[in-house]
Coordinates of C-alpha atoms in Angstrom, one line a residue:
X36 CA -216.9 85.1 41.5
X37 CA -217.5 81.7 42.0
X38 CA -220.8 80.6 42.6
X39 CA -219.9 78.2 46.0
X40 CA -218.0 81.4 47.6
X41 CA -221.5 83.1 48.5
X42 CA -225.0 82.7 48.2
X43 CA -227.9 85.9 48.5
X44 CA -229.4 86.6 51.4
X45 CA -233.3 84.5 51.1
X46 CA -236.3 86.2 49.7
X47 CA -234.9 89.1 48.2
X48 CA -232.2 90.7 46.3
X49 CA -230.4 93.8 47.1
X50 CA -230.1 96.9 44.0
X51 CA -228.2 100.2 44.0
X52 CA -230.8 102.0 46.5
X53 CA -233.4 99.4 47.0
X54 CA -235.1 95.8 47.6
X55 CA -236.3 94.1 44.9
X56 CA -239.6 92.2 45.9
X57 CA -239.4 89.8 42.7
X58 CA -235.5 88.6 41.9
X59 CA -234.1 89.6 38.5
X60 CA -231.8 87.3 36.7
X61 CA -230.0 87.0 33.3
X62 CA -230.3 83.6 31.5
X63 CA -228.0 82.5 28.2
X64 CA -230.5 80.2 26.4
X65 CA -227.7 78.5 24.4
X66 CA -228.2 75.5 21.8
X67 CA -225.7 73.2 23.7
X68 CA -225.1 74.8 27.1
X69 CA -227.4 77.6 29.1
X70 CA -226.0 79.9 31.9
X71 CA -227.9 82.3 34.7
X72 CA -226.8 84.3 36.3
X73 CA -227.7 87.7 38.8
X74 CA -226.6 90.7 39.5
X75 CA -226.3 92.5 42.7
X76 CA -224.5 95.9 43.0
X77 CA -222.9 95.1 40.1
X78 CA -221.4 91.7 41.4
X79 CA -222.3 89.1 39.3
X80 CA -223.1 85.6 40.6
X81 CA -223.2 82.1 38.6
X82 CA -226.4 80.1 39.5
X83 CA -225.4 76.6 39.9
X84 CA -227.4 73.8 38.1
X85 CA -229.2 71.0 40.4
X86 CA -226.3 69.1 39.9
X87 CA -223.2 72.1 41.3
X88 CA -222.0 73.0 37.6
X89 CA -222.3 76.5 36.3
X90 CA -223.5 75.5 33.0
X91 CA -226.3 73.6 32.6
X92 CA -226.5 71.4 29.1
X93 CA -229.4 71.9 26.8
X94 CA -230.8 68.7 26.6
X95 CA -233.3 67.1 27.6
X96 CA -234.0 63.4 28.6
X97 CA -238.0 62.0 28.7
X98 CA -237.6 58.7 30.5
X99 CA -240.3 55.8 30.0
X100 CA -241.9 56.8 33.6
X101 CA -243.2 60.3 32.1
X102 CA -240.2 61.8 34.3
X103 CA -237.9 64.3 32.5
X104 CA -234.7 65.0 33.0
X105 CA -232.7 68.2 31.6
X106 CA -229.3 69.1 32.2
X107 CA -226.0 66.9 32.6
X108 CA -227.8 63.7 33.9
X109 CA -229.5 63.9 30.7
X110 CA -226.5 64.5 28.3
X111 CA -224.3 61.6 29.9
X112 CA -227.2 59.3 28.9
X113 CA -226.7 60.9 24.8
X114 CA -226.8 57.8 22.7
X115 CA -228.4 55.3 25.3
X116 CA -232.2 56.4 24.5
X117 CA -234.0 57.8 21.2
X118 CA -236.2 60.2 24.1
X119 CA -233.5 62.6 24.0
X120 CA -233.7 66.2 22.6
X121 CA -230.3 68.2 21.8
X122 CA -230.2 71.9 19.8
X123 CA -233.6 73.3 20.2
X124 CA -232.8 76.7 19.4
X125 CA -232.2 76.0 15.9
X126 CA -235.8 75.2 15.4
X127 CA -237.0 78.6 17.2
X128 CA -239.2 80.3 15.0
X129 CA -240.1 77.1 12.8
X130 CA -243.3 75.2 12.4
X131 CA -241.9 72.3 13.4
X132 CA -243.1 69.9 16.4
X133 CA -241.5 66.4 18.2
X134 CA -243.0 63.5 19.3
X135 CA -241.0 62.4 22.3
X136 CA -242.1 61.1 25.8
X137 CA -245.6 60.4 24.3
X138 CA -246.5 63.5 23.2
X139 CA -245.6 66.1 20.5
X140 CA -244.1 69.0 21.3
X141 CA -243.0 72.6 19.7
X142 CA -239.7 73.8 19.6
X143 CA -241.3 76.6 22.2
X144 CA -242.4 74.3 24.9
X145 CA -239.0 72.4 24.6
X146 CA -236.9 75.4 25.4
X147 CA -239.7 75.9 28.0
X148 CA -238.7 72.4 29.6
X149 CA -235.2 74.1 29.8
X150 CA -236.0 77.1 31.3
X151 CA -238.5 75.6 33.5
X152 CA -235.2 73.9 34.8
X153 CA -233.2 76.9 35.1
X154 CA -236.3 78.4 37.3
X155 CA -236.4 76.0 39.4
X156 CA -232.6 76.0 39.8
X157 CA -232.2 79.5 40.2
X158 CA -235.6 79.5 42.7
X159 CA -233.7 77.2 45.0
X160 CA -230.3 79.3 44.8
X161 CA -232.1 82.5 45.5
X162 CA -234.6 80.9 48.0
X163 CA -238.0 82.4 46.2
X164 CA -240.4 81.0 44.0
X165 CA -240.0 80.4 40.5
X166 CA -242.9 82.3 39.5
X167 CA -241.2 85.3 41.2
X168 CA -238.4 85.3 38.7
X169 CA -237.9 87.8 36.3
X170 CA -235.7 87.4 33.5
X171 CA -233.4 89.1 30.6
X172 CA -233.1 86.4 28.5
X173 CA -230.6 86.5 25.5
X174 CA -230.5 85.5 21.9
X175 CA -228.9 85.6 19.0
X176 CA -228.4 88.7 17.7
X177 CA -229.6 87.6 14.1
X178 CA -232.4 86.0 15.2
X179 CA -235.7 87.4 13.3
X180 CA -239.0 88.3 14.6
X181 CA -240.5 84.7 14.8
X182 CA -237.3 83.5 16.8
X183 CA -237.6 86.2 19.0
X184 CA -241.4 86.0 19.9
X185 CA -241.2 82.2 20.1
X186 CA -238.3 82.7 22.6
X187 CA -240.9 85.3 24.6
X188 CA -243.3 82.0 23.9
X189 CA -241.5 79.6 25.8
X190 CA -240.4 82.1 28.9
X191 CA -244.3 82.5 28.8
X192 CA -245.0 79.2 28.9
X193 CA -241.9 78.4 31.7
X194 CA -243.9 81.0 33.4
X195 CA -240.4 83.2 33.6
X196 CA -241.9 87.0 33.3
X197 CA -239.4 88.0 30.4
X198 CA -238.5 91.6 30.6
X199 CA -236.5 91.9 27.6
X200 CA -234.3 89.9 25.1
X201 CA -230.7 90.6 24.8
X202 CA -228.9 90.4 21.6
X203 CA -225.8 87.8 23.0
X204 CA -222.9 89.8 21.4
X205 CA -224.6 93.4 23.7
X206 CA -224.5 90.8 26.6
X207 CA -221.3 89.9 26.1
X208 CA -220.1 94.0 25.9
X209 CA -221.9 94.5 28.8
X210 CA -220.0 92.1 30.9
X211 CA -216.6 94.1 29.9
X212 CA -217.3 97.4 29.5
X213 CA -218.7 99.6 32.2
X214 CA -221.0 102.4 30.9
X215 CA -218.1 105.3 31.3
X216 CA -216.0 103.0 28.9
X217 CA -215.1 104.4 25.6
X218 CA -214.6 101.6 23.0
X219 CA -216.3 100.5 20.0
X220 CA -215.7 96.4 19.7
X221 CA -216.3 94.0 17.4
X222 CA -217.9 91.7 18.9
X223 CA -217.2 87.8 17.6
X224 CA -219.7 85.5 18.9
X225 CA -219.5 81.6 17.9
X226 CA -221.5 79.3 20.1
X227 CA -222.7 75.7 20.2
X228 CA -225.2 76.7 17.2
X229 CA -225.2 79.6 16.4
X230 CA -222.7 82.7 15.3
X231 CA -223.5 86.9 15.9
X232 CA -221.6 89.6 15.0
X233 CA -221.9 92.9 16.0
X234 CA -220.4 96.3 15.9
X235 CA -221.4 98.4 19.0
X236 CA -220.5 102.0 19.8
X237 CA -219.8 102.2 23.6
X238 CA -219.3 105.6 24.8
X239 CA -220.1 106.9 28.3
X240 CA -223.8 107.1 27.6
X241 CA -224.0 106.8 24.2
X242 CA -224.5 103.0 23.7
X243 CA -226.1 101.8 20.3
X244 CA -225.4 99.0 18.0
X245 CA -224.2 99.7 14.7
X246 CA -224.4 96.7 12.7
X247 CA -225.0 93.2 13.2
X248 CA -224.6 89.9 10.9
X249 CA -224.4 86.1 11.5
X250 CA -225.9 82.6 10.7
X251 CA -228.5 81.0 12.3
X252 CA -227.3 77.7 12.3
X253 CA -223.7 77.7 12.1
X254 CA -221.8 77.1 15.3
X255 CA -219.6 74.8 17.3
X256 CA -221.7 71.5 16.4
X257 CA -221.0 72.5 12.8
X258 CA -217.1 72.5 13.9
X259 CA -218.1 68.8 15.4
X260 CA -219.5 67.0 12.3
X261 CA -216.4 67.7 10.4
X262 CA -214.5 66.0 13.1
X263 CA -217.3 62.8 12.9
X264 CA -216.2 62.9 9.7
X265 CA -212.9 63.0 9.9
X266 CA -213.0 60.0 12.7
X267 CA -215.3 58.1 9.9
X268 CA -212.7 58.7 7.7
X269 CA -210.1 56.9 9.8
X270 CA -212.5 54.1 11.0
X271 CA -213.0 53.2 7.4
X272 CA -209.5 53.4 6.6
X273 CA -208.5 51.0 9.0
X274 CA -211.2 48.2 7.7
X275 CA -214.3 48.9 10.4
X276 CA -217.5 46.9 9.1
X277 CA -219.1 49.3 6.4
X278 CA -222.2 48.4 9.1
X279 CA -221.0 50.4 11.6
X280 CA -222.6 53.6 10.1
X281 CA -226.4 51.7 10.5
X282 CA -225.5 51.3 14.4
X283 CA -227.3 53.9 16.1
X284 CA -225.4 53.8 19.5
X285 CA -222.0 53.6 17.8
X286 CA -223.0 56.5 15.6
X287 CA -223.3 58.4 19.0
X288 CA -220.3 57.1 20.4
X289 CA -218.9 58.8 17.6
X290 CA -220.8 62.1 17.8
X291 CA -219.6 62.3 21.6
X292 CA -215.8 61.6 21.1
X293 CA -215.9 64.1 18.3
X294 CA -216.7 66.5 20.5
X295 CA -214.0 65.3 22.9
X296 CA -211.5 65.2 20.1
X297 CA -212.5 68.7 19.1
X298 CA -211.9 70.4 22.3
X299 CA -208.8 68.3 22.6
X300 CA -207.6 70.4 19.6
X301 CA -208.0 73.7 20.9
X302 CA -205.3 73.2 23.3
X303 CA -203.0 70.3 21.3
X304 CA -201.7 70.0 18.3
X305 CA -203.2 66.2 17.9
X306 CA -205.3 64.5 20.1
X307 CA -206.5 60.3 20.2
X308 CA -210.2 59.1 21.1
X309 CA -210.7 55.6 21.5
X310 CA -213.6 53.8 19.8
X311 CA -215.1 50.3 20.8
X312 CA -217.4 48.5 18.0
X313 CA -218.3 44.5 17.9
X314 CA -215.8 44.2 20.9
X315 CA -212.9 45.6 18.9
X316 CA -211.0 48.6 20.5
X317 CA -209.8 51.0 17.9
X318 CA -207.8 54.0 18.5
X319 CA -208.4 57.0 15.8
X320 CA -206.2 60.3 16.0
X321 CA -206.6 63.7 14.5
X322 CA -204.5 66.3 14.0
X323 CA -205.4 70.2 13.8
X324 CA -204.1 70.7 10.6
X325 CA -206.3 68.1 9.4
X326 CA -209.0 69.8 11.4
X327 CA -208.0 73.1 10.5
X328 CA -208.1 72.0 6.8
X329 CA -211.6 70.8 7.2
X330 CA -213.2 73.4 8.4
X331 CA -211.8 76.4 6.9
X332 CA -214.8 77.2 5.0
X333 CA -217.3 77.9 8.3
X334 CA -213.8 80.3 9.3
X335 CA -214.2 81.8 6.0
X336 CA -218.2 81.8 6.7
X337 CA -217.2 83.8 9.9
X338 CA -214.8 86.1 8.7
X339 CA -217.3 87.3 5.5
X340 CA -219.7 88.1 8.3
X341 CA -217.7 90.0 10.5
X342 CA -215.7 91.8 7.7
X343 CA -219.7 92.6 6.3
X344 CA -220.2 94.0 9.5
X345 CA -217.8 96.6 9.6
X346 CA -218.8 98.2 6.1
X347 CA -222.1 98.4 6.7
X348 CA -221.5 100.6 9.9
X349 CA -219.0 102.4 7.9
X350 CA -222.0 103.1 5.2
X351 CA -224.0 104.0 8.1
X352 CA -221.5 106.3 8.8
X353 CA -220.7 104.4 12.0
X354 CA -217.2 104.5 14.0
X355 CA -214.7 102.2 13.1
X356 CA -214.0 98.9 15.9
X357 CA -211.1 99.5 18.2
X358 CA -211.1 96.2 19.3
X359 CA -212.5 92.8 18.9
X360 CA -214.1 90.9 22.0
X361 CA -214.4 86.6 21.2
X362 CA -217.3 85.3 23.0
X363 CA -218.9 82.2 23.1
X364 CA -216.8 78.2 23.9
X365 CA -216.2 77.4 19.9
X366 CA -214.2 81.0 20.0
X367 CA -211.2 78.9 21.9
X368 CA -210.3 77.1 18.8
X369 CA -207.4 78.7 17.7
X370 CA -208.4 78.7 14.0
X371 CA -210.5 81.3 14.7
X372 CA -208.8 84.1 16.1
X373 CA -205.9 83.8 13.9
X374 CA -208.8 84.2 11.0
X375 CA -209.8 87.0 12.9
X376 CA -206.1 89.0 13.9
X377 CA -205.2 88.3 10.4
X378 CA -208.2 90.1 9.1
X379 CA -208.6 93.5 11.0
X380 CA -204.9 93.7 12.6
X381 CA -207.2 95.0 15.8
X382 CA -206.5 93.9 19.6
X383 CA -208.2 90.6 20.2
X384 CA -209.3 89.6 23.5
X385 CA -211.1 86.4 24.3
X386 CA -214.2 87.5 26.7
X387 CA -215.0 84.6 29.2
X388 CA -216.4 82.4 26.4
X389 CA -218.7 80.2 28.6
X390 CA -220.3 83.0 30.8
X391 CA -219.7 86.1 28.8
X392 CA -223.2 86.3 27.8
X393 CA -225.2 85.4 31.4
X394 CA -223.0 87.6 33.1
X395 CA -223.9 90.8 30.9
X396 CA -228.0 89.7 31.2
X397 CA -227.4 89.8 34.7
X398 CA -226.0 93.4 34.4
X399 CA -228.5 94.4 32.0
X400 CA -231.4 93.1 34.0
X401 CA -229.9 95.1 37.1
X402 CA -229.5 98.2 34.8
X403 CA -233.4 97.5 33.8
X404 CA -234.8 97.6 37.6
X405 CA -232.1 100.3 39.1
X406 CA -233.4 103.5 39.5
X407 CA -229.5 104.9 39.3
X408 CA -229.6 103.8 35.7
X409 CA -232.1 105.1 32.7
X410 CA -228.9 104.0 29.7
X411 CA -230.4 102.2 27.4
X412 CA -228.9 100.5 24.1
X413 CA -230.2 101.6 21.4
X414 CA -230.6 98.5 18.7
X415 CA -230.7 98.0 14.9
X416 CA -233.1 95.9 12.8
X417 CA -231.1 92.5 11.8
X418 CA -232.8 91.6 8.7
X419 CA -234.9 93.8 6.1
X420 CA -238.7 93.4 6.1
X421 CA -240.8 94.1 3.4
X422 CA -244.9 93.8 2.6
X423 CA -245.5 91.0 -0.4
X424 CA -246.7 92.7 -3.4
X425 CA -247.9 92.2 -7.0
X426 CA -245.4 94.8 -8.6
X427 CA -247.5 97.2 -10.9
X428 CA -244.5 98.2 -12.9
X429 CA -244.4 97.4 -16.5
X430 CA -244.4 94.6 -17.7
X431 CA -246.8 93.6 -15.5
X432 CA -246.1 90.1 -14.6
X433 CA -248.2 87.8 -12.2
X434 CA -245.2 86.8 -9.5
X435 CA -245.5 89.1 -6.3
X436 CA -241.9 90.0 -5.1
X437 CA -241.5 91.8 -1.7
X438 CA -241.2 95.9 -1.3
X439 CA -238.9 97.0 1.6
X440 CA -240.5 98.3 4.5
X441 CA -237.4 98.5 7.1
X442 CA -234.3 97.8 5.6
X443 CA -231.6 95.4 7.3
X444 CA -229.6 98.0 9.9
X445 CA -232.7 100.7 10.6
X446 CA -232.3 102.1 13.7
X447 CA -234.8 101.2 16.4
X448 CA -237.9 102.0 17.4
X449 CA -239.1 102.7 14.0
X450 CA -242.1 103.6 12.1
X451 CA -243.4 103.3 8.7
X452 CA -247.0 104.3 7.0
X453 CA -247.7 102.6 3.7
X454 CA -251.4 103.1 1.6
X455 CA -252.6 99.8 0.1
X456 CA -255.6 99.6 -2.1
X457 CA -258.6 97.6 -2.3
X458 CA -258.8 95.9 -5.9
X459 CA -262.1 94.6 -6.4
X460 CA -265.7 96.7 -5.9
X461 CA -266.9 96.4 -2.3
X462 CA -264.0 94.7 -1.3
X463 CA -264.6 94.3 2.9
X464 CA -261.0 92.7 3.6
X465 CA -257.3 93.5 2.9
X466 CA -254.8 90.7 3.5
X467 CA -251.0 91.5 4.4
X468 CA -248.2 89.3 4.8
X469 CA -245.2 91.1 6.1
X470 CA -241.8 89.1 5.1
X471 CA -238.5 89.1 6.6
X472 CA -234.9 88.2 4.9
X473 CA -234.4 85.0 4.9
X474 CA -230.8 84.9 3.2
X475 CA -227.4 86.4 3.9
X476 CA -228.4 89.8 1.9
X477 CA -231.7 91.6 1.1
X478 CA -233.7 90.4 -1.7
X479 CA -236.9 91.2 -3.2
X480 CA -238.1 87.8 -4.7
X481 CA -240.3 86.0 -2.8
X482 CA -238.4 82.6 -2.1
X483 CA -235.8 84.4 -0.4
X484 CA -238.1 86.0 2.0
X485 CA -240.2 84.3 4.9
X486 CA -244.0 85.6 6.2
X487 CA -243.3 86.6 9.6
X488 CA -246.9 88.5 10.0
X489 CA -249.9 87.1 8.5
X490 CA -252.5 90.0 8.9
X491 CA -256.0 90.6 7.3
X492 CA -257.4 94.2 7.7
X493 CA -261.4 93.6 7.9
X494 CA -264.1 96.5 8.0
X495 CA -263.9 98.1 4.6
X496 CA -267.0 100.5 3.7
X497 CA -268.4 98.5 0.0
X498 CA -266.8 101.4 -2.1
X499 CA -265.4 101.4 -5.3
X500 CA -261.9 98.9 -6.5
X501 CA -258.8 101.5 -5.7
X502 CA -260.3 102.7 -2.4
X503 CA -257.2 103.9 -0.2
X504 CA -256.2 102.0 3.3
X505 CA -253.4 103.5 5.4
X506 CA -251.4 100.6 7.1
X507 CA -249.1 101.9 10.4
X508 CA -246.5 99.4 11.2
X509 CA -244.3 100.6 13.9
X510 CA -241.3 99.2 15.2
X511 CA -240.2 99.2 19.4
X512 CA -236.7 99.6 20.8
X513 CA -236.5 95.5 20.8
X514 CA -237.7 95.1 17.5
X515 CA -241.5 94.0 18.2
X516 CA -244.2 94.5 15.4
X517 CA -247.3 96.3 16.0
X518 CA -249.6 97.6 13.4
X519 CA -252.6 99.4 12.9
X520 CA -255.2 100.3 9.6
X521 CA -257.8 102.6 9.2
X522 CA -259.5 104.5 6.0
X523 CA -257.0 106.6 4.1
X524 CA -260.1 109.2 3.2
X525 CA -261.8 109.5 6.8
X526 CA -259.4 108.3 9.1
X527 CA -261.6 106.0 10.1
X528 CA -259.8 103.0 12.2
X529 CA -260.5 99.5 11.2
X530 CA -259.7 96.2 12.7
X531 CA -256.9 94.6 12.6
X532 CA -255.5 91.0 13.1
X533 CA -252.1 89.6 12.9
X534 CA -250.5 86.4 13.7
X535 CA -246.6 85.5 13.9
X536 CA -246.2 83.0 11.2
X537 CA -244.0 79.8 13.2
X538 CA -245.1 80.9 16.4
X539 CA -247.9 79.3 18.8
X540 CA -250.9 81.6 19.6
X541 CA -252.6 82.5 22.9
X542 CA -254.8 79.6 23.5
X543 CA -251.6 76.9 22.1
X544 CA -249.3 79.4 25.3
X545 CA -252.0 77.7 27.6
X546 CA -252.2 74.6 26.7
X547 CA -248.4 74.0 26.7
X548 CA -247.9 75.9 29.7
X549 CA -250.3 73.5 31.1
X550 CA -248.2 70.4 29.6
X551 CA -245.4 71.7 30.8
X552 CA -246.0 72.8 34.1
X553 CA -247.4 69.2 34.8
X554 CA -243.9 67.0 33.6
X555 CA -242.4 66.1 36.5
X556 CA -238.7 67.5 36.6
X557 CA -236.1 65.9 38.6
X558 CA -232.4 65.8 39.1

């Protein structure tokens, strides 16, 4: 349903048997475009942007003023001001930080910024308060441990109460199937920067995800620099000033008509931008055999994945898929889903590409609060983790390499009890550093691993080198971390602290919530 048909009713919103005194929504945090949406009854509504649209763009615009503007008033000024911040999600998780607007910012308080607009949006819509809202906000469903807490960081720091994260590709089933369906779909999801795969068994109540693969940072931006370079290609063909390349706004002219010409491809067979440079007009076209040609490697990328993730359920001994479900806006290239048909020789059915994944939060979040509904789905672990070791195997050699914990695919929640050792007499301290897989496939050595959990275990009785410590690390239903130590011998507890390696802390939550809160939103 359109979201201009109807609005709710003010205040509150109406459930299977009840009033909801705080409103529940489902937000699709993309990297180019985000989405909310709610649920009522199991009609789902779009919640429009400040500006009418159902999707509102992720970027964000800090004007000289301090004012900040996020959405599509900011994205029509791409390429007329360096104060502009595009594809934030690929940095979740990272230790990175921007200096824009004056100030430096994590990639958590920028996708803060954006949901702080999408609060304030969906506050007006629903006529409550945006610190009423309640949220299931979705991700990628490859995203690690860090991505996922920093995502919790900045609904935190938006001051959005965050009931769960949704893997995209469960979303996107949860918008199609109803929970006496029986399928099992392979669910295809290519975004604006990102790309999920996952196999997910959907039968009456038995809902669980079977496998899951992807890339982090491969997605429909990807499919847009090999048009730029394609265009660049042509430009310099036809004689443009070898210059042009050092001209920052004509290097975003060219950005932004790629994407044009890249959407124009999806539905025609060539398409024609028209590029203006020192007062000269020139007129470039592409056809999508060219582009086709061009980017059949991030095809092939996509293909490896989902054909990865239909043998690892099968050595799970999962079901096989009986169909395949396209979700996500770079999924209406055509390229894809004859890569995809050709493959598995399965029905394939493109899934709302745009809303797919806000429209399934939005059910998922209804499910959460309804008393009518306890269905769960059950979730797998996307990438091994491991504990960083010095291996004691002969030949003993001085470079640590990582021992698997949880392997990539374990079924969640999940628990695991390892015994560490001190090494030196009246050692007081243990240090752990759990790591995560940082590649396409497990590995034990180190570089192709990342910390995730930086923990020291402190409290130690001054016994002898070898004295036992039992580590707990156990695993919830979404994938969280939580450990716990105490003395192998006595059972004696000992203290324990961890941090999230790439993710802000407790005090650096208030302090940007506090920055953030204060910038003064408008459009």
């Amino acid at each position: 349903m359109n979201s201009r048909q109807r609005s709710l009713s003010p205040g509150k919103v109406k459930t299977k048997e009840r009033l909801v005194d705080m409103p529940v929504i489902g937000i699709d945090l993309g990297t180019t475009y985000s989405c909310a949406m709610i649920s009522q009854n199991g009609e789902t509504r779009v919640i429009p942007s400040s500006t009418g649209r159902d999707l509102t763009p992720s970027v964000i615009l800090f004007e000289s003023d301090g004012r900040v503007l996020v959405g599509d008033d900011a994205k029509v000024l791409l390429g007329t001001n360096e104060e502009i911040v595009v594809g934030i999600k690929r940095y979740m998780g990272k230790e990175e930080s921007f200096a824009v607007g004056g100030a430096v910012f994590t990639p958590e308080a920028l996708s803060a910024i954006i949901l702080r607009r999408i609060a304030s949006d969906s506050a007006s819509f629903l006529d409550c308060a945006p610190e009423e809202l309640k949220a299931v906000i979705t991700i990628p469903a490859y995203f690690g441990l860090a991505e996922q807490e920093a995502t919790r960081a900045a609904a935190r720091i938006a001051g959005i109460e965050c009931l769960e994260l949704l893997a995209e590709p469960v979303a996107a089933a949860c918008a199609v199937l109803s929970e006496d369906s029986r399928e099992v779909p392979l669910v295809v999801d290519v975004g604006g920067g990102t790309f999920d795969v996952a196999l997910i068994e959907w039968w009456g109540e038995n809902q669980k995800v079977w496998a899951v693969d992807g890339e982090r940072r491969l997605g429909g931006l990807d499919w847009d620099r090999r048009v730029e370079t394609l265009v660049w290609r042509r430009l310099f063909e036809a004689g443009i000033d070898s210059n042009a390349e050092a001209d920052l706004e004509f290097v975003d002219q060219v950005s932004f008509k790629s994407e044009i010409l890249k959407k124009r491809l999806s539905i025609h067979e060539s398409a024609t931008v028209s590029l203006k440079y020192n007062g000269v007009r020139r007129t470039v076209c592409i056809s999508r055999a060219e582009f086709e040609r061009a980017s059949a490697d991030l095809v092939r990328i996509c293909v490896e994945a989902a054909e990865r993730t239909v043998e690892e359920s099968k050595k799970r001994g999962g079901p096989k898929p009986t169909k395949v479900f396209l979700v996500g806006g770079s999924t209406r290239m055509p390229m894809l889903r004859r890569a995809i048909e050709r493959t598995f020789s399965l029905p394939v059915e493109t899934v709302d590409p745009d809303r797919a994944v806000a429209r399934g939060a939005a059910l998922y979040a209804e499910r959460i609060i309804s008393h009518n509904s306890t269905v769960r789905i059950g979730n797998v672990l996307s990438r091994q983790l491991g504990v960083r070791i010095m291996s004691s195997a002969a030949p003993f050699s001085p470079i640590p390499i990582v021992l698997p914990i949880f392997p990539r695919g374990t079924r969640l929640p999940a628990q695991r009890a390892i015994v560490l050792a001190t090494i030196q007499d009246r050692q007081p301290a243990i240090r752990v550093r759990i790591m995560e897989q940082n590649g396409i496939f497990p590995s034990q050595r180190l570089e192709n691993n990342s910390i995730v959990f930086d923990a020291q275990i402190t409290g130690i009785p001054p016994l002898d080198a070898g004295t036992p410590v039992d580590l707990l690390i156990l695993l919830d239903s979404n994938g969280r971390v939580e450990m716990s130590a105490k003395m192998h011998d006595t059972g004696a507890p000992l203290k324990l602290e961890a941090f999230v390696n790439g993710v802000v802390d407790e005090r650096e939550i208030e302090e940007q919530k506090s920055s953030v809160g204060g910038l003064a939103l408008i459009g």
